[in-house]
CSV table of C-alpha atoms in Angstrom, one decimal:
chain,number,residue,atom,x,y,z
U,1,MET,CA,60.8,56.9,27.8
U,2,ARG,CA,60.5,60.8,28.4
U,3,PHE,CA,57.5,60.2,30.7
U,4,TYR,CA,59.4,57.8,33.0
U,5,GLN,CA,62.4,60.3,33.3
U,6,ILE,CA,60.0,63.1,34.4
U,7,ILE,CA,58.3,60.7,37.1
U,8,ILE,CA,61.9,59.8,38.3
U,9,PHE,CA,62.9,63.4,38.5
U,10,LEU,CA,59.7,64.3,40.4
U,11,LEU,CA,60.2,61.5,42.8
U,12,SER,CA,63.8,62.4,43.5
U,13,LEU,CA,62.5,66.1,44.2
U,14,SER,CA,60.1,64.7,46.8
U,15,ILE,CA,63.1,63.0,48.6
U,16,ILE,CA,65.7,65.9,48.4
U,17,VAL,CA,63.6,69.0,48.9
U,18,PRO,CA,62.1,68.0,52.4
U,19,VAL,CA,65.7,67.0,53.6
U,20,VAL,CA,67.0,70.5,52.5
U,21,ALA,CA,64.0,72.4,53.8
U,22,GLU,CA,64.3,70.9,57.3
U,23,HIS,CA,68.0,71.3,57.6
U,24,GLY,CA,68.5,73.1,60.9
U,25,GLU,CA,69.0,76.9,60.7
U,26,PHE,CA,68.5,76.9,56.9
U,27,LYS,CA,64.9,76.0,56.6
U,28,ILE,CA,63.3,77.4,53.3
U,29,CYS,CA,60.8,80.3,53.9
U,30,ARG,CA,60.7,80.1,57.7
U,31,PRO,CA,57.8,82.2,59.0
U,32,PHE,CA,59.0,85.6,60.4
U,33,SER,CA,57.2,84.5,63.6
U,34,GLU,CA,60.0,82.1,64.2
U,35,VAL,CA,62.9,84.6,63.7
U,36,ALA,CA,61.6,88.1,64.1
U,37,PRO,CA,60.1,90.0,67.3
U,38,PRO,CA,56.3,89.6,67.1
U,39,ARG,CA,54.3,92.8,66.3
U,40,PRO,CA,52.5,93.9,69.6
U,41,VAL,CA,48.8,93.8,69.7
U,42,SER,CA,47.7,97.4,70.3
U,43,SER,CA,44.4,98.7,71.8
U,44,ILE,CA,45.2,102.1,70.5
U,45,PRO,CA,43.2,103.1,67.4
U,46,LEU,CA,45.1,103.6,64.2
U,47,SER,CA,45.7,107.4,63.7
U,48,ASP,CA,48.2,109.7,62.1
U,49,ASN,CA,48.5,111.2,65.6
U,50,ILE,CA,51.4,110.1,67.7
U,51,GLN,CA,50.2,108.0,70.7
U,52,ILE,CA,52.7,107.4,73.5
U,53,GLU,CA,52.5,105.2,76.6
U,54,ALA,CA,55.4,105.0,79.2
U,55,ASP,CA,55.7,104.2,82.9
U,56,ASP,CA,57.2,107.6,83.6
U,57,VAL,CA,57.3,110.9,81.7
U,58,THR,CA,59.3,114.1,82.5
U,59,VAL,CA,58.4,117.2,80.5
U,60,GLN,CA,61.1,119.9,80.3
U,61,GLU,CA,58.8,122.8,78.9
U,62,LYS,CA,61.7,125.3,78.7
U,63,LEU,CA,63.9,123.1,76.9
U,64,GLY,CA,61.2,121.8,74.7
U,65,THR,CA,61.9,118.0,75.6
U,66,SER,CA,59.9,115.2,76.9
U,67,ILE,CA,61.8,112.1,78.4
U,68,PHE,CA,59.8,108.8,78.5
U,69,ASN,CA,61.1,105.8,80.7
U,70,GLY,CA,59.9,102.3,81.3
U,71,ASP,CA,58.0,100.2,78.7
U,72,VAL,CA,57.9,103.0,76.1
U,73,PHE,CA,55.1,102.3,73.4
U,74,ILE,CA,54.9,104.8,70.6
U,75,GLN,CA,52.3,104.4,67.7
U,76,ARG,CA,51.6,106.4,64.7
U,77,ALA,CA,49.4,104.8,62.1
U,78,ASN,CA,50.7,101.4,61.4
U,79,GLN,CA,54.2,102.2,63.0
U,80,ILE,CA,55.1,100.9,66.4
U,81,LEU,CA,58.3,101.6,68.5
U,82,ILE,CA,59.1,99.9,71.7
U,83,THR,CA,62.0,100.9,73.8
U,84,PRO,CA,62.8,101.2,77.4
U,85,GLN,CA,63.7,105.0,77.1
U,86,ALA,CA,63.0,107.7,74.5
U,87,THR,CA,63.6,111.4,74.4
U,88,TYR,CA,61.5,113.8,72.2
U,89,ASN,CA,62.7,117.2,71.3
U,90,ARG,CA,59.9,119.3,70.3
U,91,ASN,CA,62.0,122.1,68.7
U,92,ALA,CA,63.8,119.9,66.3
U,93,ASP,CA,60.9,117.4,66.0
U,94,ILE,CA,63.2,114.4,66.7
U,95,LEU,CA,62.6,111.3,68.8
U,96,ASN,CA,65.8,109.5,70.2
U,97,ALA,CA,66.1,106.1,71.8
U,98,ASP,CA,69.6,105.2,72.8
U,99,LYS,CA,68.8,101.8,74.2
U,100,LYS,CA,67.6,98.6,72.6
U,101,PHE,CA,64.5,99.1,70.4
U,102,ASN,CA,61.9,97.3,68.1
U,103,TYR,CA,60.4,99.0,65.3
U,104,TRP,CA,57.4,97.7,63.2
U,105,ASP,CA,56.0,99.1,60.0
U,106,GLU,CA,53.8,97.6,57.3
U,107,ASN,CA,56.9,96.6,55.3
U,108,PHE,CA,59.4,95.7,57.8
U,109,ILE,CA,60.6,94.9,61.3
U,110,ILE,CA,63.8,96.4,62.7
U,111,SER,CA,65.5,95.6,66.0
U,112,GLY,CA,68.7,97.6,67.2
U,113,SER,CA,70.7,99.4,69.7
U,114,SER,CA,69.6,103.0,68.9
U,115,ILE,CA,67.2,104.9,66.7
U,116,GLN,CA,66.6,108.6,65.8
U,117,LEU,CA,63.3,109.4,64.2
U,118,GLN,CA,62.1,112.6,62.4
U,119,ALA,CA,58.5,113.5,61.6
U,120,LYS,CA,58.6,112.9,57.9
U,121,ASP,CA,59.3,109.1,58.0
U,122,GLN,CA,63.0,109.7,58.2
U,123,GLY,CA,65.5,108.3,60.7
U,124,ILE,CA,68.9,106.7,61.5
U,125,MET,CA,69.0,103.3,63.2
U,126,SER,CA,72.2,101.6,64.5
U,127,GLU,CA,73.4,98.0,64.9
U,128,VAL,CA,70.3,96.5,63.6
U,129,LYS,CA,68.6,93.3,62.6
U,130,TYR,CA,66.0,93.7,59.9
U,131,TRP,CA,63.1,91.7,58.3
U,132,LEU,CA,61.8,92.9,55.0
U,133,LEU,CA,58.3,91.5,55.2
U,134,ASN,CA,57.3,92.1,51.5
U,135,ARG,CA,60.6,90.7,50.2
U,136,ARG,CA,60.9,87.8,52.4
U,137,ALA,CA,64.4,88.9,53.4
U,138,ARG,CA,66.3,89.5,56.6
U,139,GLY,CA,69.8,90.7,57.6
U,140,GLN,CA,72.1,92.8,59.8
U,141,ALA,CA,73.4,96.3,59.3
U,142,LYS,CA,75.7,98.6,61.3
U,143,LYS,CA,73.4,101.6,60.2
U,144,ILE,CA,70.0,102.0,58.4
U,145,ILE,CA,69.0,105.4,57.0
U,146,LYS,CA,65.3,105.8,56.3
U,147,GLU,CA,65.0,108.5,53.9
U,148,SER,CA,61.2,108.2,53.3
U,149,LYS,CA,58.4,105.7,53.9
U,150,ASP,CA,59.5,103.7,51.0
U,151,ILE,CA,63.2,104.3,50.7
U,152,ILE,CA,65.8,102.7,53.1
U,153,HIS,CA,69.6,102.6,52.8
U,154,LEU,CA,71.4,99.7,54.6
């Protein structure tokens, strides 16, 4: 009798699980490629040096700032930032982007309205959607504080 109960249970799962898994927005384990911005393919070799591509650059040597405009693509090692405009302050070693951005790292994807990054894997991001790749999680936050490479506060 126990054997038949197990078979009936397994058959009922085969009917219920596909229905739940395909129910609109609540698909189980949807691939990030369906919900997150895809990571851009870069021809820039991986390096700890910062590589920047932009349509236009204005360098203000006396102020220690550089302003990048138009399809700004910034890469350092496996981190990529894409934004329409960014400003780098050499004296403070801070990069600001006050327009929409997408940011990729090995463990997460973050898309938001503004970002401020510092050299030591620290930063503040506002009005964000995030995808935690190694945790299979996603969500939204008013602010994210990146304290280090591995520590992020939502």
